Amino acid sequence: MEFRDVVRTRRMVRGYDPDRLVPADLVDRILTHATHAPSAGFSQGWAFLVLETRETLDSFWAATTPPGAASRWLAGMRTAPLIIVPLAHKDAYLDRYAEPDKGWADRDESRWSAPYWYIDTGMASLLMLLTAVDEGLGACFFGIPPQRLAAFREAFGVPDAYAPIGAITFGYRAADRRSASLKRGRRPLDEIVHRGRFHPAA
Ligand SMILES: Cc1cc2nc3c(=O)[nH]c(=O)nc-3n(C[C@H](O)[C@H](O)[C@H](O)COP(=O)(O)O)c2cc1C
């Protein structure tokens, strides 16, 4: 696929063919592409929890959704045969930037203009979303509710030092409904681009 088509046709897919598994080589390609994301100081402070058996997928939904929860969204998302949870590892950044070539030996978080551990893990996530499109798959990035994080960690043995920035479902697309949020429309460039100087909206 042309890169511009990958970018422009990508959209979050919330319903999958439950009978078509994602082949192992494709799962590996998605994960390998994630590692090509840029990272501050090449810290690569990320990890990826891969869930692809019925048992682990069921455990994910049980941990991250309230008991008895039922919705069209959940019914569609549960059809995904693969979930990858991108985890941000802040300590990898604090350690990396304490090395002599960076010199922030105090590991002071106020030195960071933005939490690069989340940014880089987000970049890796986007590469996985784009790889899915390129490979003819659908995918959806979504949040894990804060009140379900403890149950999620417990279910999969994820240490506190690793923060899930969300989760991504993958699979072959089934008919699904587009997000209601899209009614907002894509913001035009002249509203968001500030050439030469920031121009407040009139
Ligand atoms: C950080 C982030 C969190 C999101 N959380 C959810 C979510 O919890 N549930 C969901 O269905 N979609 C979620 N989305 C998908 C957005 O709703 C979607 O990207 C947006 O409506 C634009 O649609 P598109 O990606 O299909 O073009 C999330 C996207 C991002 C980037």
Tab-separated table of C-alpha atoms and ligand atoms in Angstrom, residues 10-12 14 73 140-143 179 181-182, ligand 1:
chain	number	residue	atom	x	y	z
A	10	ARG	CA	-6.511	4.324	8.858
A	11	ARG	CA	-9.404	4.478	11.234
A	12	MET	CA	-10.226	2.738	14.470
A	14	ARG	CA	-14.258	-1.869	16.599
A	73	TRP	CA	-18.782	-1.342	21.871
A	140	CYS	CA	-8.361	0.172	17.628
A	141	PHE	CA	-6.463	2.033	20.334
A	142	PHE	CA	-8.534	2.506	23.466
A	143	GLY	CA	-8.111	3.396	27.099
A	179	SER	CA	-17.201	6.411	16.064
A	181	SER	CA	-16.932	11.323	17.685
A	182	LEU	CA	-16.230	11.580	13.956
B	1	LIG	C1	-5.335	8.311	23.255
B	1	LIG	C2	-6.554	7.733	22.573
B	1	LIG	C3	-7.549	7.141	23.341
B	1	LIG	C4	-8.664	6.585	22.722
B	1	LIG	N1	-9.580	5.938	23.498
B	1	LIG	C5	-10.593	5.287	22.888
B	1	LIG	C6	-11.482	4.481	23.663
B	1	LIG	O1	-11.343	4.356	24.892
B	1	LIG	N2	-12.477	3.831	23.006
B	1	LIG	C7	-12.622	3.915	21.652
B	1	LIG	O2	-13.520	3.287	21.118
B	1	LIG	N3	-11.794	4.676	20.897
B	1	LIG	C8	-10.787	5.353	21.476
B	1	LIG	N4	-9.913	6.089	20.724
B	1	LIG	C9	-10.152	6.242	19.275
B	1	LIG	C10	-10.709	7.624	18.913
B	1	LIG	O3	-12.068	7.680	19.268
B	1	LIG	C11	-10.520	7.843	17.419
B	1	LIG	O4	-9.145	7.817	17.126
B	1	LIG	C12	-11.105	9.164	16.946
B	1	LIG	O5	-12.508	9.183	17.118
B	1	LIG	C13	-10.795	9.408	15.471
B	1	LIG	O6	-11.277	8.310	14.710
B	1	LIG	P1	-10.321	7.443	13.772
B	1	LIG	O7	-9.098	7.097	14.557
B	1	LIG	O8	-11.162	6.240	13.420
B	1	LIG	O9	-9.983	8.291	12.595
B	1	LIG	C14	-8.804	6.659	21.313
B	1	LIG	C15	-7.805	7.257	20.557
B	1	LIG	C16	-6.681	7.763	21.167
B	1	LIG	C17	-5.600	8.378	20.308
